[in-house]
mmCIF file of C-alpha atoms in Angstrom:
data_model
loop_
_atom_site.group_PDB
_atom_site.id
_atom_site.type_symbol
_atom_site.label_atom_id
_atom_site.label_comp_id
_atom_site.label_asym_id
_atom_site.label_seq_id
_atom_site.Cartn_x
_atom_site.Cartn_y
_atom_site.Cartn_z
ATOM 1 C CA UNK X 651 114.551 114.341 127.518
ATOM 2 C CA UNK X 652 117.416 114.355 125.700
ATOM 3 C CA UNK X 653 118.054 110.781 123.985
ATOM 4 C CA UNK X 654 121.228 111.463 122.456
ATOM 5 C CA UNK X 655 123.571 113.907 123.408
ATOM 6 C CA UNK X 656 127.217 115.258 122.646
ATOM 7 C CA UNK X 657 128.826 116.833 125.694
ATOM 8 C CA UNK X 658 131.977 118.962 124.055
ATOM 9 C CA UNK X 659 130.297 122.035 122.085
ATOM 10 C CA UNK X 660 133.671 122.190 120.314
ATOM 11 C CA UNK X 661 137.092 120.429 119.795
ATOM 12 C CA UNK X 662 140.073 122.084 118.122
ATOM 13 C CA UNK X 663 142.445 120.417 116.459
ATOM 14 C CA UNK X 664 145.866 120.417 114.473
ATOM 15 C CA UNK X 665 145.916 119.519 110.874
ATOM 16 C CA UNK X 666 147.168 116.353 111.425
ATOM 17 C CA UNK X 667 146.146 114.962 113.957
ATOM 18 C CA UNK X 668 143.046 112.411 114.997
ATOM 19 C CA UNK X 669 139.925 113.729 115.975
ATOM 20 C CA UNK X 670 137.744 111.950 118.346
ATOM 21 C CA UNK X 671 134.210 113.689 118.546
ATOM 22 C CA UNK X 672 131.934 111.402 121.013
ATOM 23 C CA UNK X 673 128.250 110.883 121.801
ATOM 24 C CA UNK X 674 126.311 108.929 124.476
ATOM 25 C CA UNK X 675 122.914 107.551 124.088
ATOM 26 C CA UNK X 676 120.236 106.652 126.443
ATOM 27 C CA UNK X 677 117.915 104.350 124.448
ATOM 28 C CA UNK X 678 118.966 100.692 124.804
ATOM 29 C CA UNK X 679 116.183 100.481 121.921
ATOM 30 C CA UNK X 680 118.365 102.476 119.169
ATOM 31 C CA UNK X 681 119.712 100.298 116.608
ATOM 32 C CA UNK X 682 121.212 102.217 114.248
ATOM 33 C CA UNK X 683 123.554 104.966 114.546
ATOM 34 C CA UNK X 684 125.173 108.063 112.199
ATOM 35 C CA UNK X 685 127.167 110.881 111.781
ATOM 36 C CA UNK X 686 126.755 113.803 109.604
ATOM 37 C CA UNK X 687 128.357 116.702 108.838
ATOM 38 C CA UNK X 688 126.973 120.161 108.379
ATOM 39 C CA UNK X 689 128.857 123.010 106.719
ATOM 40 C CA UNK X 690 127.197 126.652 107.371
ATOM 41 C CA UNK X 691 124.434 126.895 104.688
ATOM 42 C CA UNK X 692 123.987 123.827 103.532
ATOM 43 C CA UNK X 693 122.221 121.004 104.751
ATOM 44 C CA UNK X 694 123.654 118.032 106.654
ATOM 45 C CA UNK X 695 125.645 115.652 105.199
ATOM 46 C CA UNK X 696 125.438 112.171 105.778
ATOM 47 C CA UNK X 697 129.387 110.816 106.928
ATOM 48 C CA UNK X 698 129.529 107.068 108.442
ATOM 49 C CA UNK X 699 127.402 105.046 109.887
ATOM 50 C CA UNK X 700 126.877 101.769 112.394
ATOM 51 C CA UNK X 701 125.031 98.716 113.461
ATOM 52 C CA UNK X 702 124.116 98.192 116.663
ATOM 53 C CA UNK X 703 125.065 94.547 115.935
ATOM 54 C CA UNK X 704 128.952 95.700 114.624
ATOM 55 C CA UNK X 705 131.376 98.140 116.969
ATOM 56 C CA UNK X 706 133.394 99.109 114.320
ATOM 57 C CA UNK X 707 132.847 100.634 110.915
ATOM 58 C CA UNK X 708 135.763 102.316 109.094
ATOM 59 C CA UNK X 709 135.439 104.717 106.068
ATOM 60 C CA UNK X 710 138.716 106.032 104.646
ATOM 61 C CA UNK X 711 139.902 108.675 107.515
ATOM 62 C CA UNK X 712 136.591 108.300 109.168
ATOM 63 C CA UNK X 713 135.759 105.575 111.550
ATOM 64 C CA UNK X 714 133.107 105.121 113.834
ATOM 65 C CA UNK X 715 133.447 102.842 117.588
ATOM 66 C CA UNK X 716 130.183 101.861 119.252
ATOM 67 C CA UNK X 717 130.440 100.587 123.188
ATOM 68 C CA UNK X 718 126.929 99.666 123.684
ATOM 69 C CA UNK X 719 127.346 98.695 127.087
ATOM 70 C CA UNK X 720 128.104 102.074 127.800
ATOM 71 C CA UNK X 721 125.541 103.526 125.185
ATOM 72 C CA UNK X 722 128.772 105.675 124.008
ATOM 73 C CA UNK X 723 129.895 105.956 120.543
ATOM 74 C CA UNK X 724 132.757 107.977 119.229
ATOM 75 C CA UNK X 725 133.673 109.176 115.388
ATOM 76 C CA UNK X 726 137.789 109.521 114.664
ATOM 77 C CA UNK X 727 138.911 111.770 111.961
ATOM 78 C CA UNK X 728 142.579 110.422 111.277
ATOM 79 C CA UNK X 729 144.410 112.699 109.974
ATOM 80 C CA UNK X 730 142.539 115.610 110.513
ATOM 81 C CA UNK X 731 142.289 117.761 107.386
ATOM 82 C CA UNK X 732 141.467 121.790 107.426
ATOM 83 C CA UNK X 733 138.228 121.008 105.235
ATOM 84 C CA UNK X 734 136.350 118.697 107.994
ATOM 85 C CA UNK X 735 136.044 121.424 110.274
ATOM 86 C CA UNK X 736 132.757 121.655 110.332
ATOM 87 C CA UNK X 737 129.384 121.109 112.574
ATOM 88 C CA UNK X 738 129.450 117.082 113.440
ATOM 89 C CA UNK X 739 126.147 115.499 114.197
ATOM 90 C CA UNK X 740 125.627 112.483 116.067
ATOM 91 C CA UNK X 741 122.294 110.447 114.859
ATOM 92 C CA UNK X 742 120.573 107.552 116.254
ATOM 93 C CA UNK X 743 117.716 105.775 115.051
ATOM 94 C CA UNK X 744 114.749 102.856 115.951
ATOM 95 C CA UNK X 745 113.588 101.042 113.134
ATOM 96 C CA UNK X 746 114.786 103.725 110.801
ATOM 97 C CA UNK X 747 111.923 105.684 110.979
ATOM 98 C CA UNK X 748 113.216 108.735 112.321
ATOM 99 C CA UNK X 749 116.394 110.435 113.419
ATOM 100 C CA UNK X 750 117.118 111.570 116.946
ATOM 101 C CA UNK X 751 119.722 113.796 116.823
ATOM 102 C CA UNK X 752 122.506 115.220 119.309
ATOM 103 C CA UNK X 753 123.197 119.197 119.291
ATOM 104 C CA UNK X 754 126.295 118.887 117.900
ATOM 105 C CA UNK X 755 129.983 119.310 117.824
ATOM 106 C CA UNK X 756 132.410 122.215 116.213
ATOM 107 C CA UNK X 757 135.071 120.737 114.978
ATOM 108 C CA UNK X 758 138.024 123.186 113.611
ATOM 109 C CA UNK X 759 141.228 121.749 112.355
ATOM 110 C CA UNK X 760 143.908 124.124 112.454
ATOM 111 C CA UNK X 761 146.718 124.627 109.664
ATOM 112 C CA UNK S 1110 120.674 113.867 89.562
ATOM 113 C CA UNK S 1111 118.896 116.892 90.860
ATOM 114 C CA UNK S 1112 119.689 117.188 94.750
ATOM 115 C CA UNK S 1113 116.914 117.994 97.804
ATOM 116 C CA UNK S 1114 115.648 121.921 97.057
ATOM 117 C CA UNK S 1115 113.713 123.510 99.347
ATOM 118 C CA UNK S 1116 112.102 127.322 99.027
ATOM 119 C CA UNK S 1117 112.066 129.693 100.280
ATOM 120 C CA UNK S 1118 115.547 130.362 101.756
ATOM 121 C CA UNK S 1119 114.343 132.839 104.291
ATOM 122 C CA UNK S 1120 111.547 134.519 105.556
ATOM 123 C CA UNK S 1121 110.221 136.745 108.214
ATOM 124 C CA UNK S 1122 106.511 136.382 110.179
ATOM 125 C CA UNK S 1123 104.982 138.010 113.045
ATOM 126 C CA UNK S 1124 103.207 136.178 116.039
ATOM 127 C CA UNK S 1125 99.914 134.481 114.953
ATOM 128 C CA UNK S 1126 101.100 134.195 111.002
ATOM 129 C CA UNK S 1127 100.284 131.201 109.181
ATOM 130 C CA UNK S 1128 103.542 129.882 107.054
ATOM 131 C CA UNK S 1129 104.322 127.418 103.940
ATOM 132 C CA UNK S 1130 107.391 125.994 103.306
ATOM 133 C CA UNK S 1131 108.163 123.628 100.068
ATOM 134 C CA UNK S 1132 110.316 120.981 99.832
ATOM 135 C CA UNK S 1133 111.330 119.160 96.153
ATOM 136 C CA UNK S 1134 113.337 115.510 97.317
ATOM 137 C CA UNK S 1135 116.050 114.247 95.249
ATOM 138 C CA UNK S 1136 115.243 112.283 91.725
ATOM 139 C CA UNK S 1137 113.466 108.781 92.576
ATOM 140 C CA UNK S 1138 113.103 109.632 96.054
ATOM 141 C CA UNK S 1139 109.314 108.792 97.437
ATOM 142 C CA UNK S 1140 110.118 109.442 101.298
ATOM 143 C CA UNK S 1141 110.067 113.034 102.818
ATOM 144 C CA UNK S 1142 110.923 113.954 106.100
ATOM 145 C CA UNK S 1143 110.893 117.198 107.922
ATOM 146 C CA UNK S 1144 113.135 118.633 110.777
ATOM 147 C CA UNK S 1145 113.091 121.848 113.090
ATOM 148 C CA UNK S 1146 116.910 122.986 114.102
ATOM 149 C CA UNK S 1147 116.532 125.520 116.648
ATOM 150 C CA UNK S 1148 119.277 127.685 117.125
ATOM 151 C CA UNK S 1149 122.466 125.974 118.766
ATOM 152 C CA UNK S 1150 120.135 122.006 119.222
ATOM 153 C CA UNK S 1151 120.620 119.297 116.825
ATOM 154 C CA UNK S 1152 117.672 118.750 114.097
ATOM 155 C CA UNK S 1153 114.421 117.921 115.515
ATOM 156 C CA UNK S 1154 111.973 114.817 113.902
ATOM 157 C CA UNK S 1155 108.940 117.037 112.798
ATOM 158 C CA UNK S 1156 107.002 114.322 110.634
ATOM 159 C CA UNK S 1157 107.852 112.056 107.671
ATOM 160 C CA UNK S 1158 105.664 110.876 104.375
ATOM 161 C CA UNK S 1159 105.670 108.270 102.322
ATOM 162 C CA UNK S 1160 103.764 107.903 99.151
ATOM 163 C CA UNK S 1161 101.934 110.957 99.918
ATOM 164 C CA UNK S 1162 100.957 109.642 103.623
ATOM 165 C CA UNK S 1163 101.678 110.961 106.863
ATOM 166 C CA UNK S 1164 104.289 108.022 108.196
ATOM 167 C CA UNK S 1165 105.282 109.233 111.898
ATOM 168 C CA UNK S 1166 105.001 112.413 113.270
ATOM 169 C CA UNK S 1167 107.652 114.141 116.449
ATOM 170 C CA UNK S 1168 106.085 115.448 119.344
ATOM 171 C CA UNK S 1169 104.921 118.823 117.746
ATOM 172 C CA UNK S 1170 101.378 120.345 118.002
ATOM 173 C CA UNK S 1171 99.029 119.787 115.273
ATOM 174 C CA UNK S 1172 99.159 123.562 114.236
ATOM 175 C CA UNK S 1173 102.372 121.416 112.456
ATOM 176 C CA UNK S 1174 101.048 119.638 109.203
ATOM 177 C CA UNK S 1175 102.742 118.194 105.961
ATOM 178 C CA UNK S 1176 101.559 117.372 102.125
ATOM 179 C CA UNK S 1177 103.163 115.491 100.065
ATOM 180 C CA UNK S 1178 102.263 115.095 96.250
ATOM 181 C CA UNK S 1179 102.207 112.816 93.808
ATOM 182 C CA UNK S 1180 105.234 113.846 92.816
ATOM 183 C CA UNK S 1181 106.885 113.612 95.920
ATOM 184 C CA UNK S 1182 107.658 117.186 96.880
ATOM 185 C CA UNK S 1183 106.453 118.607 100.535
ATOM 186 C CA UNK S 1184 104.872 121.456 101.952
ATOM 187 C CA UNK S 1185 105.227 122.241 105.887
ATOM 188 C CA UNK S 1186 102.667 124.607 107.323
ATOM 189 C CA UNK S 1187 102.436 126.319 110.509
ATOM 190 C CA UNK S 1188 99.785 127.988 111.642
ATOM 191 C CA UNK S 1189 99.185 130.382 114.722
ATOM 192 C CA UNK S 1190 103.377 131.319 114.672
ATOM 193 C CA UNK S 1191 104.976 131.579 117.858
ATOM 194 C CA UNK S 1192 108.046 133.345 118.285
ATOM 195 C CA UNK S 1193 109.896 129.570 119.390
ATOM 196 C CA UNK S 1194 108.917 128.709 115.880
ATOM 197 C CA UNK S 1195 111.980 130.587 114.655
ATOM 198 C CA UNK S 1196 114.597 127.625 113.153
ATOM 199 C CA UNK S 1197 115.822 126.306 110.557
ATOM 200 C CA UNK S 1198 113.626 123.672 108.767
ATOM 201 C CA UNK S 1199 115.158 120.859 106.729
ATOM 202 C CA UNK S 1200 113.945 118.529 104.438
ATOM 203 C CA UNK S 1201 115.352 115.413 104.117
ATOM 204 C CA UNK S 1202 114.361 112.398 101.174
ATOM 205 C CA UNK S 1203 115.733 109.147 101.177
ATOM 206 C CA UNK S 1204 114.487 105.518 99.332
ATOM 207 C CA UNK S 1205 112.571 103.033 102.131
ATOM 208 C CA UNK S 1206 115.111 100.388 101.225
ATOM 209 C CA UNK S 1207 117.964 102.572 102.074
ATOM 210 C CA UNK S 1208 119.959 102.130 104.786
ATOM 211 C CA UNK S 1209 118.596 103.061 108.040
ATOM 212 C CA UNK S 1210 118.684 106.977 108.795
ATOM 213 C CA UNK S 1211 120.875 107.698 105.487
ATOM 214 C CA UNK S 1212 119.011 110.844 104.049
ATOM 215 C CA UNK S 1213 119.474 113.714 101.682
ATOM 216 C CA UNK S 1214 119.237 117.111 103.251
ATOM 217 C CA UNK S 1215 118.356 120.410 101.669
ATOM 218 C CA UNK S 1216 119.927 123.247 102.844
ATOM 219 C CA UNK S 1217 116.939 124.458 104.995
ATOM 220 C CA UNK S 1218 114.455 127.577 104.959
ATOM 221 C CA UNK S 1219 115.248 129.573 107.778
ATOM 222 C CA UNK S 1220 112.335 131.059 109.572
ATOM 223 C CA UNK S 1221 111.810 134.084 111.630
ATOM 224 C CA UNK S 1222 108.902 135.314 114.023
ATOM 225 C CA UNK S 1223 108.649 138.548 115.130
#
């Protein structure tokens, strides 16, 4: 049962350019939601994050969209730089007591 | 401000191997959680303690179990290995009266059953 998921296993990208990495949900009882970022050996990163009471939250380049009607929420990268490609996590939580995550996206940005 | 360490990097079991993995959070830090990434899936909730109490658990068997010390730092064990076992386990610490979901990852102990 998976709660939160990320359909696109990978988005390429040219330096430059926005990247939109998105993520649907399927508990209406999630009320907080995150992104992280995971380079290969290290440990994820924690990027932006979101109220399910807001439906915007903008961090520099980074800037998360949540459409809780349509449990969807979507990260844009804008511009894209070569050092966020990366593995891109979406997170959701209830009452902060755990994270559910998604499997991830690949992002690569292209020079 | 020391960050999350966790040791040891790797390691390599066989089937029915019991397993220890150790966790130090970052400085101040009282709350330890513990995830499961199995290859190509996002992390998996394992447990979390706080102030050395168990303070939700995943849905993982009980052959799953967690310490935590007075000092904060974790141990994972895993007893009876089975060969879906192999993953990369992360600790994570964060503050209670942080923000919702924002924790501090180590970079993981990657396991392996034979």
């Amino acid at each position: 049962d998976q709660q939160v998921k990320q359909n696109s296993p990978s988005l390429s990208v040219q330096e430059g350019r926005i990247s939109i990495l998105n993520c649907d949900y399927t508990n209406s009882m999630f009320d907080y939601f995150l992104w992280y970022k995971k380079y290969p050996a290290e440990g994820p990163t924690f990027l932006i994050s979101i109220s399910s009471i807001k439906d915007k939250n903008e961090d520099g380049r980074f800037t998360v969209f949540l459409n809780k009607s349509a449990k969807h929420l979507s990260l844009h990268i804008v511009p894209s730089q070569p050092g966020d490609s990366a593995v891109y996590f979406c997170a959701a939580t209830e009452y902060g007591n755990k994270l559910v995550f998604g499997a991830g996206t690949i992002l690569r940005v292209k020079s | 401000e020391t960050g999350v360490t966790q040791s040891p990097t790797h390691l390599i079991k066989t089937r029915g191997q019991q397993v220890t993995l150790r966790c130090s959070s970052q400085s101040g830090h009282n709350t330890v959680s513990w995830y499961q990434q199995a290859l190509g899936q996002g992390p998996q909730f394992i447990f979390q303690y706080y102030r050395e109490e168990e303070n939700g658990r995943g849905n993982f068997p009980p052959r799953f179990s967690g310490l935590q010390f007075p000092n904060y730092s974790s141990e994972l064990n895993v007893n009876a290995l089975e060969l879906d076992d192999s993953a990369l386990y992360l600790c994570a610490s964060s503050l209670p009266e942080d923000r919702a979901g924002e924790l501090f990852f180590g970079e993981g102990s990657r396991l392996t059953v034979l």
